[in-house]
Coordinates of C-alpha atoms (C1' of nucleotides) in Angstrom, one line a residue:
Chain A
X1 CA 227.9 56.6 37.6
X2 CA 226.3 57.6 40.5
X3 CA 226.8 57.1 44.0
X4 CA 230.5 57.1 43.7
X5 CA 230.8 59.8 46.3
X6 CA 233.2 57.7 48.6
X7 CA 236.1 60.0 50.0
X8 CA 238.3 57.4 49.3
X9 CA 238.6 59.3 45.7
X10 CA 240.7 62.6 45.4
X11 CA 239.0 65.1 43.9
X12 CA 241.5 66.6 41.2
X13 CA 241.5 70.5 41.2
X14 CA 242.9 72.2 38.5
X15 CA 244.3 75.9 39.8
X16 CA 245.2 78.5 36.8
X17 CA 246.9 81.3 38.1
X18 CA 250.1 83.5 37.4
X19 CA 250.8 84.1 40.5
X20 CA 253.2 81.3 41.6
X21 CA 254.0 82.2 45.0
X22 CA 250.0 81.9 45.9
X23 CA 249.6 79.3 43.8
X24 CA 252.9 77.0 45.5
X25 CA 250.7 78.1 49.4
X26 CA 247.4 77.1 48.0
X27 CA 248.5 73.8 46.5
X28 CA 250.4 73.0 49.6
X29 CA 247.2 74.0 51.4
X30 CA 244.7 72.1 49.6
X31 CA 246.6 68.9 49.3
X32 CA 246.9 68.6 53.0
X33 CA 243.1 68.9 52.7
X34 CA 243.1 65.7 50.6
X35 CA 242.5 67.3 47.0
X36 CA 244.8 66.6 44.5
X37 CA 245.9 69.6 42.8
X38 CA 247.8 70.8 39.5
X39 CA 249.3 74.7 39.1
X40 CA 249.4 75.8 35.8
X41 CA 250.3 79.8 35.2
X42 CA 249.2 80.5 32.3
X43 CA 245.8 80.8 30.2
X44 CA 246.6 78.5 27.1
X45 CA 247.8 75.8 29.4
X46 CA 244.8 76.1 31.7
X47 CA 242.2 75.6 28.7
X48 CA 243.8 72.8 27.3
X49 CA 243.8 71.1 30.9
X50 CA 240.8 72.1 31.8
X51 CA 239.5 70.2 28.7
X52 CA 241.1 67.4 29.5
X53 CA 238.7 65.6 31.6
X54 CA 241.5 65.1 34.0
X55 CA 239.7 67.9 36.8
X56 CA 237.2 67.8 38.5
X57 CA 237.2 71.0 38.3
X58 CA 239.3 74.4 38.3
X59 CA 239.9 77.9 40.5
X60 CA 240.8 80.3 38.1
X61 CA 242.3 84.0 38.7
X62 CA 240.5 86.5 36.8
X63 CA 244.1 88.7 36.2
X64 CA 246.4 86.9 34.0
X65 CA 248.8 88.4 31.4
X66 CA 248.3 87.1 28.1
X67 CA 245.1 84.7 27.8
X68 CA 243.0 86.7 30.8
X69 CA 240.5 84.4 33.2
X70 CA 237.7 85.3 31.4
X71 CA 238.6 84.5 28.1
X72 CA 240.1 81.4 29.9
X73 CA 236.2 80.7 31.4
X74 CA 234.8 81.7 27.8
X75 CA 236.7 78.8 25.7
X76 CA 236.0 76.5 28.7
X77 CA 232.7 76.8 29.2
X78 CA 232.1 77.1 25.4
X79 CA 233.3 73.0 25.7
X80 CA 232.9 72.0 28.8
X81 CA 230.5 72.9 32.1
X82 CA 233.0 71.7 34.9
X83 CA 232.7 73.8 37.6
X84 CA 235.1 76.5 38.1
X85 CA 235.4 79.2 40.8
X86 CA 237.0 82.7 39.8
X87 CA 239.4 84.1 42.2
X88 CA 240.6 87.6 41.7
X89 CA 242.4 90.5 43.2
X90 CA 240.7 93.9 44.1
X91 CA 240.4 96.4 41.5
X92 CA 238.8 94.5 38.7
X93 CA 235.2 94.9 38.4
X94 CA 233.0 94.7 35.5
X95 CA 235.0 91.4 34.8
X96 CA 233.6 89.9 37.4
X97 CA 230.0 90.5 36.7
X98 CA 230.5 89.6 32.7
X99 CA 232.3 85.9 34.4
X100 CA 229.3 84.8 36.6
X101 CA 227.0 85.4 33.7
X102 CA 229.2 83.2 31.7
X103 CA 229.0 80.3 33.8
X104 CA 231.5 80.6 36.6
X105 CA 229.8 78.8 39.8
X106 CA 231.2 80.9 42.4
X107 CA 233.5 84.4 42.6
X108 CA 235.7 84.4 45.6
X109 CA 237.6 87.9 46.4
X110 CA 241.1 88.2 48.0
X111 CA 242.7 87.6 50.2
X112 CA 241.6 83.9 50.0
X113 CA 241.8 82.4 53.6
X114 CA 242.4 79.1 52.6
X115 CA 239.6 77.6 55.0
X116 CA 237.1 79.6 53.1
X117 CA 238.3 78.6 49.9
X118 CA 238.1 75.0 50.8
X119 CA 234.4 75.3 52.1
X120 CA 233.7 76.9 48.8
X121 CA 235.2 74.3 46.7
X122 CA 233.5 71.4 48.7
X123 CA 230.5 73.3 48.3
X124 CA 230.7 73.8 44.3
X125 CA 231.5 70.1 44.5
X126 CA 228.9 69.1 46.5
X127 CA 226.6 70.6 44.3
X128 CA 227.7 69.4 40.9
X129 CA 228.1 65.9 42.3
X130 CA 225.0 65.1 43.9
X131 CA 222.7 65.6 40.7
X132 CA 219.8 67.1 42.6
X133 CA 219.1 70.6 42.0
X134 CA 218.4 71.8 45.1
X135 CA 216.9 75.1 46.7
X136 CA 216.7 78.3 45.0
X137 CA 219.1 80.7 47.2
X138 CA 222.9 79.8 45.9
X139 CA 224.3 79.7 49.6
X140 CA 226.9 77.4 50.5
X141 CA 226.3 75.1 53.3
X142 CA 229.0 72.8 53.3
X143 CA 230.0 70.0 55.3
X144 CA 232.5 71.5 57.2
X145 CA 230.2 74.2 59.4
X146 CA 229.2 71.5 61.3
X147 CA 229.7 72.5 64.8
X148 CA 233.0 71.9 66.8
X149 CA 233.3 70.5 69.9
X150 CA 236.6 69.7 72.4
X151 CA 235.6 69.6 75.8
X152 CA 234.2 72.5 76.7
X153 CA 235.3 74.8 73.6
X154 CA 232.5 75.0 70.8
X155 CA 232.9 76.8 67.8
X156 CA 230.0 77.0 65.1
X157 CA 232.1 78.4 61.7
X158 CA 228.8 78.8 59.8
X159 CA 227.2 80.9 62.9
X160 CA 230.6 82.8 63.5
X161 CA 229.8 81.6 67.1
X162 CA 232.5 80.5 70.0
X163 CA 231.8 79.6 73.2
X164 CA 233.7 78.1 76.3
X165 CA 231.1 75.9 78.6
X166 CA 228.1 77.5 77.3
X167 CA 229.5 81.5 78.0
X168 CA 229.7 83.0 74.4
X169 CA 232.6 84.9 73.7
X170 CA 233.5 88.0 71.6
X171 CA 236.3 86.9 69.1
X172 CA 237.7 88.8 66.2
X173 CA 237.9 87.4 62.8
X174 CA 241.4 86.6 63.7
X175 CA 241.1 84.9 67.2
X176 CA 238.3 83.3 66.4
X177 CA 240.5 81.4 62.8
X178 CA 242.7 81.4 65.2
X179 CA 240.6 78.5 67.7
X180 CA 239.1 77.2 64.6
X181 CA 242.7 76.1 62.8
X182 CA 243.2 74.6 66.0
X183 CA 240.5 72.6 67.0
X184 CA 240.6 71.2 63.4
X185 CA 244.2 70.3 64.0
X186 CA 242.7 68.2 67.0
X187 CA 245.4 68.6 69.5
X188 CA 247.8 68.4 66.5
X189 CA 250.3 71.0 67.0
X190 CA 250.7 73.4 64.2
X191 CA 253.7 75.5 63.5
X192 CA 253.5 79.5 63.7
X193 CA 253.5 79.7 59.6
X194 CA 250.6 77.2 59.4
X195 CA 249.0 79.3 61.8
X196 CA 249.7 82.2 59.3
X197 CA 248.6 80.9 56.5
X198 CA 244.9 79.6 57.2
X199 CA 244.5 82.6 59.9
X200 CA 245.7 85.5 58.1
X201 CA 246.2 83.7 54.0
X202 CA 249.5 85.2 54.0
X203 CA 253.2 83.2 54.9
X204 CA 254.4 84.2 58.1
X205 CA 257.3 87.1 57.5
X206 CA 260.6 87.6 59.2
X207 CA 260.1 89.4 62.3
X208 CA 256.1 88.9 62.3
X209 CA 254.7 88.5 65.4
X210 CA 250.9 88.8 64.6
X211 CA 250.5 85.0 65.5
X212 CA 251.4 85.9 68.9
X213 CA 249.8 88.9 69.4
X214 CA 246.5 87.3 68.2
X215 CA 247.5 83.9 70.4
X216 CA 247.9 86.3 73.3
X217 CA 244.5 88.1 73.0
X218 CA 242.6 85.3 72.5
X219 CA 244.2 82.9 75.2
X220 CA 243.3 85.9 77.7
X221 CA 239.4 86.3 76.3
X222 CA 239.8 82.6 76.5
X223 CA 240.8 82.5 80.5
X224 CA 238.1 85.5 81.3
X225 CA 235.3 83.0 80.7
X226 CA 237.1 79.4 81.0
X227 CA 239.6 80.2 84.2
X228 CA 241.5 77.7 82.5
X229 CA 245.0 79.5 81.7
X230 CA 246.0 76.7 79.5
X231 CA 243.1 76.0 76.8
X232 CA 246.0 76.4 74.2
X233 CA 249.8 75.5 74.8
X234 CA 253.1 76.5 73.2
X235 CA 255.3 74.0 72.0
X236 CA 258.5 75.8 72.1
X237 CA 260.7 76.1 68.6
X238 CA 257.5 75.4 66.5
X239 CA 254.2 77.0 67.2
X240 CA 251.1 75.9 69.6
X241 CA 248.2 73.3 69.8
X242 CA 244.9 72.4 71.6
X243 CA 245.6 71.0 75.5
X244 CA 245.2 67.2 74.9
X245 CA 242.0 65.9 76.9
X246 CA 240.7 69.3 77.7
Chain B
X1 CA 213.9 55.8 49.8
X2 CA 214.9 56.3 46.4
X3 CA 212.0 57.0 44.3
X4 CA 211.0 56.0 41.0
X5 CA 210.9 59.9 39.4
X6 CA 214.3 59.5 38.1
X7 CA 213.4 60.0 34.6
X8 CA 215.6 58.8 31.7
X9 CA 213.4 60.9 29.3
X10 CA 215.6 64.0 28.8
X11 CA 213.2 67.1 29.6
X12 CA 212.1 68.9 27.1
X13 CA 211.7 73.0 27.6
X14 CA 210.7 75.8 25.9
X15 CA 213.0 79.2 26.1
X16 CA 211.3 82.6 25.1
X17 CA 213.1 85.2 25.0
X18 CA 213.7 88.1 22.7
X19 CA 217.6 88.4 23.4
X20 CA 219.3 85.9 21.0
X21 CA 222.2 86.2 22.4
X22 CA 221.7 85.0 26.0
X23 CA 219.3 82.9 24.7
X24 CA 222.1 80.9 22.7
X25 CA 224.7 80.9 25.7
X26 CA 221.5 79.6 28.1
X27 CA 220.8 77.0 25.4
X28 CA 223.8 76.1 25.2
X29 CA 224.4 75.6 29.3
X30 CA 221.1 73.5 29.6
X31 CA 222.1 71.3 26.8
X32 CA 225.6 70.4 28.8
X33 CA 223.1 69.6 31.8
X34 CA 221.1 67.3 30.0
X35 CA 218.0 68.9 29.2
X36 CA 216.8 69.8 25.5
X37 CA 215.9 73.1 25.0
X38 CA 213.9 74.8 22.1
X39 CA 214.5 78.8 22.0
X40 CA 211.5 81.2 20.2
X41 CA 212.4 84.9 20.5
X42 CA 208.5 85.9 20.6
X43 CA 205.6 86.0 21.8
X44 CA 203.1 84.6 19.4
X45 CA 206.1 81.9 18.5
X46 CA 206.0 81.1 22.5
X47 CA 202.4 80.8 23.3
X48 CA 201.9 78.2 20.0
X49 CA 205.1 76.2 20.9
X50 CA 204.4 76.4 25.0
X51 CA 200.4 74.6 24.0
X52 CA 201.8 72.4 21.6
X53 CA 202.2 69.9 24.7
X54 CA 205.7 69.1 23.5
X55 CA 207.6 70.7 26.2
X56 CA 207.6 69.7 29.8
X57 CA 208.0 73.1 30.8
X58 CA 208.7 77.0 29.7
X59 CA 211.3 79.8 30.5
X60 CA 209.5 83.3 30.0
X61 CA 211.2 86.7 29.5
X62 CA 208.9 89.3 30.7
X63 CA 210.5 92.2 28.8
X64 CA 209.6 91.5 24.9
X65 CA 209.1 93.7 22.1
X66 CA 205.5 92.8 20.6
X67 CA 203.4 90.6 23.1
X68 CA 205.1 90.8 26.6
X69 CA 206.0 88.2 28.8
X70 CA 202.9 88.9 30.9
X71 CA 200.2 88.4 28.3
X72 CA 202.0 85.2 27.4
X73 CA 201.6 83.8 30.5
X74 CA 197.9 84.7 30.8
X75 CA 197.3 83.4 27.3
X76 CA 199.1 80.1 28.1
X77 CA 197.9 79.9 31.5
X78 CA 194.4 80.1 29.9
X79 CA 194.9 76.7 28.5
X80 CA 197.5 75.3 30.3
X81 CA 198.8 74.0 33.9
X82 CA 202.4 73.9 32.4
X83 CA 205.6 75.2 34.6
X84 CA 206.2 78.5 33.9
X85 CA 209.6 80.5 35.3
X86 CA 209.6 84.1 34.4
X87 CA 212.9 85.6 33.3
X88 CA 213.5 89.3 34.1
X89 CA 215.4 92.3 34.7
X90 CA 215.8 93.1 38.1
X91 CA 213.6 95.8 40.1
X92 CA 210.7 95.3 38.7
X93 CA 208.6 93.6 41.6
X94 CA 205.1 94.8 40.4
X95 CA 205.7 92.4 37.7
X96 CA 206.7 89.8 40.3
X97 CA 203.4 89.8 42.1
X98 CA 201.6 89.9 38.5
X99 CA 203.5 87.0 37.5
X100 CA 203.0 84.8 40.3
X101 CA 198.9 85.5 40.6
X102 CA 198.8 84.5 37.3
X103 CA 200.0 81.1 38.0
X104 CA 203.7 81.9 37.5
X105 CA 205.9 79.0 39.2
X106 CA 209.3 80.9 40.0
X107 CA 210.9 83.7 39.2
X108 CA 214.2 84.4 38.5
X109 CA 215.9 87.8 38.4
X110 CA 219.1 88.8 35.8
X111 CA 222.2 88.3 35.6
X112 CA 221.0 84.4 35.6
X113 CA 223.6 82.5 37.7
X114 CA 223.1 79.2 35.3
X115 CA 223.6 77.2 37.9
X116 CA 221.0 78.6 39.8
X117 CA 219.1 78.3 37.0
X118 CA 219.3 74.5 36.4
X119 CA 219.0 74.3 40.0
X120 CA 215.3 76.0 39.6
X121 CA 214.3 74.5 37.0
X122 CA 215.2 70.7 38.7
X123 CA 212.9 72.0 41.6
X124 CA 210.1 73.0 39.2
X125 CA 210.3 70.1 37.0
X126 CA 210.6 67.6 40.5
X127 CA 207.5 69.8 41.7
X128 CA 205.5 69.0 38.6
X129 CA 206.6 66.2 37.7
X130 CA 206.0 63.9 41.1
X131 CA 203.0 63.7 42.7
X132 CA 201.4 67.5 42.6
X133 CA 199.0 66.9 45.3
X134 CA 200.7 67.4 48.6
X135 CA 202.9 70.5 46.6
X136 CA 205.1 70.2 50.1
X137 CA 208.2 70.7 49.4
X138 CA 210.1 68.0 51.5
X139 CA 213.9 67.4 52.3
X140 CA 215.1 70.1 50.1
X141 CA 213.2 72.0 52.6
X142 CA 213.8 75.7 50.1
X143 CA 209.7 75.4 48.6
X144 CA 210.2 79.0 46.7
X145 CA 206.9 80.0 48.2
X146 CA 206.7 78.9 51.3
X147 CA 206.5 81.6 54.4
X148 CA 209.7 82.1 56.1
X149 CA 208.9 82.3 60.0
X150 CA 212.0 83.0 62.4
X151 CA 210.8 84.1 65.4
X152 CA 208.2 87.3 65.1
X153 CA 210.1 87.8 61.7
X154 CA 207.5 86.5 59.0
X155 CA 208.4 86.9 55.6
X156 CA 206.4 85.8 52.4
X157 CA 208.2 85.4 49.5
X158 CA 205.2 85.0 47.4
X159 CA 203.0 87.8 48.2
X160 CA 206.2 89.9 49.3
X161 CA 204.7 90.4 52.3
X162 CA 207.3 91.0 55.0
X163 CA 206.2 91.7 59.1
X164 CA 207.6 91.8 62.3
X165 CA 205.1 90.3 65.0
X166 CA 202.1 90.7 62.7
X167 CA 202.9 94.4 62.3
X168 CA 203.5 94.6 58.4
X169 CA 206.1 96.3 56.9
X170 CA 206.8 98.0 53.8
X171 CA 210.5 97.0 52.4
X172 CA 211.8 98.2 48.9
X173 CA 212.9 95.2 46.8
X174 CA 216.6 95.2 48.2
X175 CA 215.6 95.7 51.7
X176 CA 213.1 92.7 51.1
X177 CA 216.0 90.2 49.5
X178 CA 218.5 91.3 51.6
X179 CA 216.1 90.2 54.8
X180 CA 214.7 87.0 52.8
X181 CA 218.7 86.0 52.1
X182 CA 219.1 86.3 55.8
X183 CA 216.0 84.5 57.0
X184 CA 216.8 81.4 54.7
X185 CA 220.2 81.3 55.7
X186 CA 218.9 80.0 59.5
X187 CA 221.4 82.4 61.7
X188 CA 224.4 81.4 59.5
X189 CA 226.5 84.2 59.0
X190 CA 227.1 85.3 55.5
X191 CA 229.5 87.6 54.1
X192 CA 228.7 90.5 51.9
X193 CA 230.0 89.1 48.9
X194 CA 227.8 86.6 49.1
X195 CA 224.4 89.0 50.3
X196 CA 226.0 91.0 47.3
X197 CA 225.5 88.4 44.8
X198 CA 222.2 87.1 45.7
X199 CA 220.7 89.8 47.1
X200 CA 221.9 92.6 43.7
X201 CA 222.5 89.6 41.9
X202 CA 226.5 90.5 41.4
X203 CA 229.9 90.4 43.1
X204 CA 230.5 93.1 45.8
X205 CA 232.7 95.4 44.0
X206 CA 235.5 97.2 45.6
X207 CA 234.1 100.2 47.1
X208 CA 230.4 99.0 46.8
X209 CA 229.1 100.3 49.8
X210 CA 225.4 98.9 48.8
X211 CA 224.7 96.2 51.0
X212 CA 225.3 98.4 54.0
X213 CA 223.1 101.3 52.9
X214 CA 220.6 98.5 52.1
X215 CA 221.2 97.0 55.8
X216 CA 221.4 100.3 57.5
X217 CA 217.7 101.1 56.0
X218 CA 216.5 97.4 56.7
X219 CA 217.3 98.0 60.1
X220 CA 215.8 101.2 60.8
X221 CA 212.1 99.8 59.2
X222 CA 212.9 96.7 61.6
X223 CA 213.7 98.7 64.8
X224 CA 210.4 101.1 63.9
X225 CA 208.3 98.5 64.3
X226 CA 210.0 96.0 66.5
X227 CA 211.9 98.4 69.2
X228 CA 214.7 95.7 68.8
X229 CA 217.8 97.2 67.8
X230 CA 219.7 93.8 67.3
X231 CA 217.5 91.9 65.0
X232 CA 220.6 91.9 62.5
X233 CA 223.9 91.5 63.8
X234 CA 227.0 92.3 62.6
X235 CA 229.9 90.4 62.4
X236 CA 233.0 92.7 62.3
X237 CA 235.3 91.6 59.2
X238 CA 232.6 89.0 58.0
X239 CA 229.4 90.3 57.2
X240 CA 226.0 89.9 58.9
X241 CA 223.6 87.4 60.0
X242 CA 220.0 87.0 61.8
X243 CA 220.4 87.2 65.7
X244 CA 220.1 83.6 66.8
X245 CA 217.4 82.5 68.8
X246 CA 214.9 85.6 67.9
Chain C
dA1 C1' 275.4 83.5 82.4
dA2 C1' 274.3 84.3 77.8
dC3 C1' 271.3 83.7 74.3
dA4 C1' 267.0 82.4 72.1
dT5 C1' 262.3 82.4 72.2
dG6 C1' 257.7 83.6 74.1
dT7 C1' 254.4 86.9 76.4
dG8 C1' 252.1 91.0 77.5
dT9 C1' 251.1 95.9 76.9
dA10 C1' 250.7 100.0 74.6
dA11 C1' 250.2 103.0 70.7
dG12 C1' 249.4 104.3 65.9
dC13 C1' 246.9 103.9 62.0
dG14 C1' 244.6 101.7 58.4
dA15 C1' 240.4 99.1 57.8
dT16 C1' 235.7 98.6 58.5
dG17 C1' 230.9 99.9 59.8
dT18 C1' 227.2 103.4 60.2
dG19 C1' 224.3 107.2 59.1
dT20 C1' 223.0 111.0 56.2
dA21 C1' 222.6 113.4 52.2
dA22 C1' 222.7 114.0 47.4
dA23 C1' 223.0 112.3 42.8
dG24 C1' 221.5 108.9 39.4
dC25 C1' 217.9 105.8 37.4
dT26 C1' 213.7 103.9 36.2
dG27 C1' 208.9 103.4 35.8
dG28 C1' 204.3 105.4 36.1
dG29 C1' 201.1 109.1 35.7
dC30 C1' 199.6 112.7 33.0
Chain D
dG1 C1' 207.2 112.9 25.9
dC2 C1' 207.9 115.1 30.3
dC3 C1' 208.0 115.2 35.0
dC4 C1' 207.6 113.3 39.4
dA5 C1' 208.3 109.7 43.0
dG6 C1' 210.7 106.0 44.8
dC7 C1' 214.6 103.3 45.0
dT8 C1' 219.4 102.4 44.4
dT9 C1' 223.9 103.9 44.4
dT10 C1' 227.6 107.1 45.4
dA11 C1' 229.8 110.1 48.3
dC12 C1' 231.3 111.8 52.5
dA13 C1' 231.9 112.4 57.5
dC14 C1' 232.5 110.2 61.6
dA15 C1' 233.1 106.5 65.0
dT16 C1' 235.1 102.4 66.2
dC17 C1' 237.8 98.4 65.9
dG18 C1' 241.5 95.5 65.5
dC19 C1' 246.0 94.4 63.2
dT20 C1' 250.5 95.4 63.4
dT21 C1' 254.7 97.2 65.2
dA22 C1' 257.6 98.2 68.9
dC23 C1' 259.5 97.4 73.2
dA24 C1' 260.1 95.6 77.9
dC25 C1' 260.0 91.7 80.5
dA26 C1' 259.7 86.7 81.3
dT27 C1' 260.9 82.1 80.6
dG28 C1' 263.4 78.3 78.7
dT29 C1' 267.9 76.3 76.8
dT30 C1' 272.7 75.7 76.3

DNA sequence: AACATGTGTAAGCGATGTGTAAAGCTGGGC
DNA sequence: GCCCAGCTTTACACATCGCTTACACATGTT
């Protein structure tokens, strides 16, 4: 049973959480991300598919009417030591602390940027997987802060570091999920509500034009040190993506 | 190179702790990861089952009612070369040093993060259990006691001993974690939730303003001695990490 | 030309970070 | 058992930042 890491399999995510809107953005989300996920909304359904053995494991929202999460992580773990991340809104607290000490692998706050949420889930999985205990401090270095590179634009996620030929640059949180959704995309072009949902976790809203604002600041922080007016390019009608062969 | 310590021998190991209750919940955990535990909730009980020789290794609570945690591991140490983790509530660093001259192998704060437990003990038992003589800690390259160098930052973990181009410095438990956390993160940015959880050994709650105290007061000891303002950077919206290339 | 869509700039304001002080805890000394 | 000292946490004041909104202008499309 071991060695069967090959990412030809699709990890199976269980996600237990009321709140359907989120959950119908964060399925969407993580099965473009090649994970194969189930929404369930309420507690009683999430324990009995969490004991299943179908998952490989489960993110599970600490606020849920009826069955709460950590009741939910109580009966789990009381069968079953899949790993399972708690996600919660602000305003709960001593919850929290009571859940890690029961077992939960990892606590991830809102708003979930959905590019943080999947480095945390590869990380859990990465670690229950490979069957070697490993280092004391629970950080998670995961495979996806490897450095990116496209032409002269590097970006290093687990640094927080971006750089055009060498010359750092200054980018917000924003500008710089910005560059990184993109150069993922690799040249891809990704439409403005993609854009809003990885850069800001939220869907983009009527007459929102944060995308653009952002796109605008960071295309001119962009120029200051590259010259290069058109790093990024607008594809009219849908949204924007990385200059081919830059 | 695969090597041969793969053992299909479950390991066996000793629990002592007074607390029944977390005792049963870690018991329970460490059976699920395939180890075979054996809780006493004393110490006279712990230092006859820890020399029995039937147990590849021990967890020690240093707070007990009766004969502490302490005196246990003297008395067992006085016989035995066993691995020993010390259990204990958090603050109490005199206790850390204690432990450790006296042959203590790890140590590990409350709340216990089971995962980071197993992931401990794997370390200890891989320590002990393959060839002791080199004692370097290789690919996993996160030896518990090893010095942290980045840099004129030294840090020693094991002595708590923490300086800034050979000039020493005295750090209060947090300050020291929080800087440790850092060090062994390499420059990778982490956010406060995470320095939160490692470093206090909870989530960051919602107007926990702890960390930044902590950091503030970290930074003013470094700057003392160092004249660098910018050992620690911030990352606006993120967190903090170590300034690369000290 | 008329309309739709994108861009840049500016301004307000909520969010976030920092420093200081005071209160709350805990352990050690007596 | 009491008090003191040191550390952590809370509280508050202040500075700064950056996200959003609004609007004017530009560019593309029909």
């Amino acid at each position: 049973m071991h060695s069967d890491l090959e990412k030809t399999v699709v990890s199976r995510i269980l996600l237990i959480d009321d709140d359907t809107e989120l959950g119908e953005m964060l399925a969407e989300y993580l099965d473009g991300e090649g994970f194969e996920i189930t929404v369930v909304h309420n507690g009683r359904d999430g324990i009995s598919h969490a004991l299943s053995g179908d998952y490989e494991m489960a993110l599970l929202d600490i606020m849920m009417p009826g069955i709460g999460g950590i009741e939910v992580l109580r009966q789990v773990r009381a069968q079953s030591r899949m790993p399972i991340i708690m996600l919660t809104a602000k305003g709960d607290d001593v919850d929290r602390v009571v859940g890690l000490e029961l077992g939960a692998d990892d606590y991830i706050p809102k708003p979930y940027y959905p590019r943080e949420l999947v480095a945390r889930i590869r990380a859990v999985l990465r670690r229950a997987g490979g069957n070697d205990g490993d280092g004391a401090a629970n950080s998670d270095g995961n495979s996806d802060n490897a450095k990116l590179v496209n032409g002269p634009v590097m970006l290093d996620p687990a640094r927080r570091l971006a750089a055009y030929g060498g010359q750092e640059m200054d980018l917000t949180v924003s500008e710089f999920n910005l560059l990184e959704t993109l150069m993922r995309a690799n040249e891809r072009a990704l439409s403005k509500n993609e854009l809003s949902l990885t850069v800001l976790g939220r869907p983009r809203e009527v007459y929102d034009r944060s995308i653009d604002v952002h796109m605008s600041n960071l295309r001119q922080k962009l120029q200051q040190v590259s010259g290069d007016a058109s790093v990024i390019e607008t594809v009219r009608g849908f949204g924007y993506r990385l200059r081919p062969g830059l």
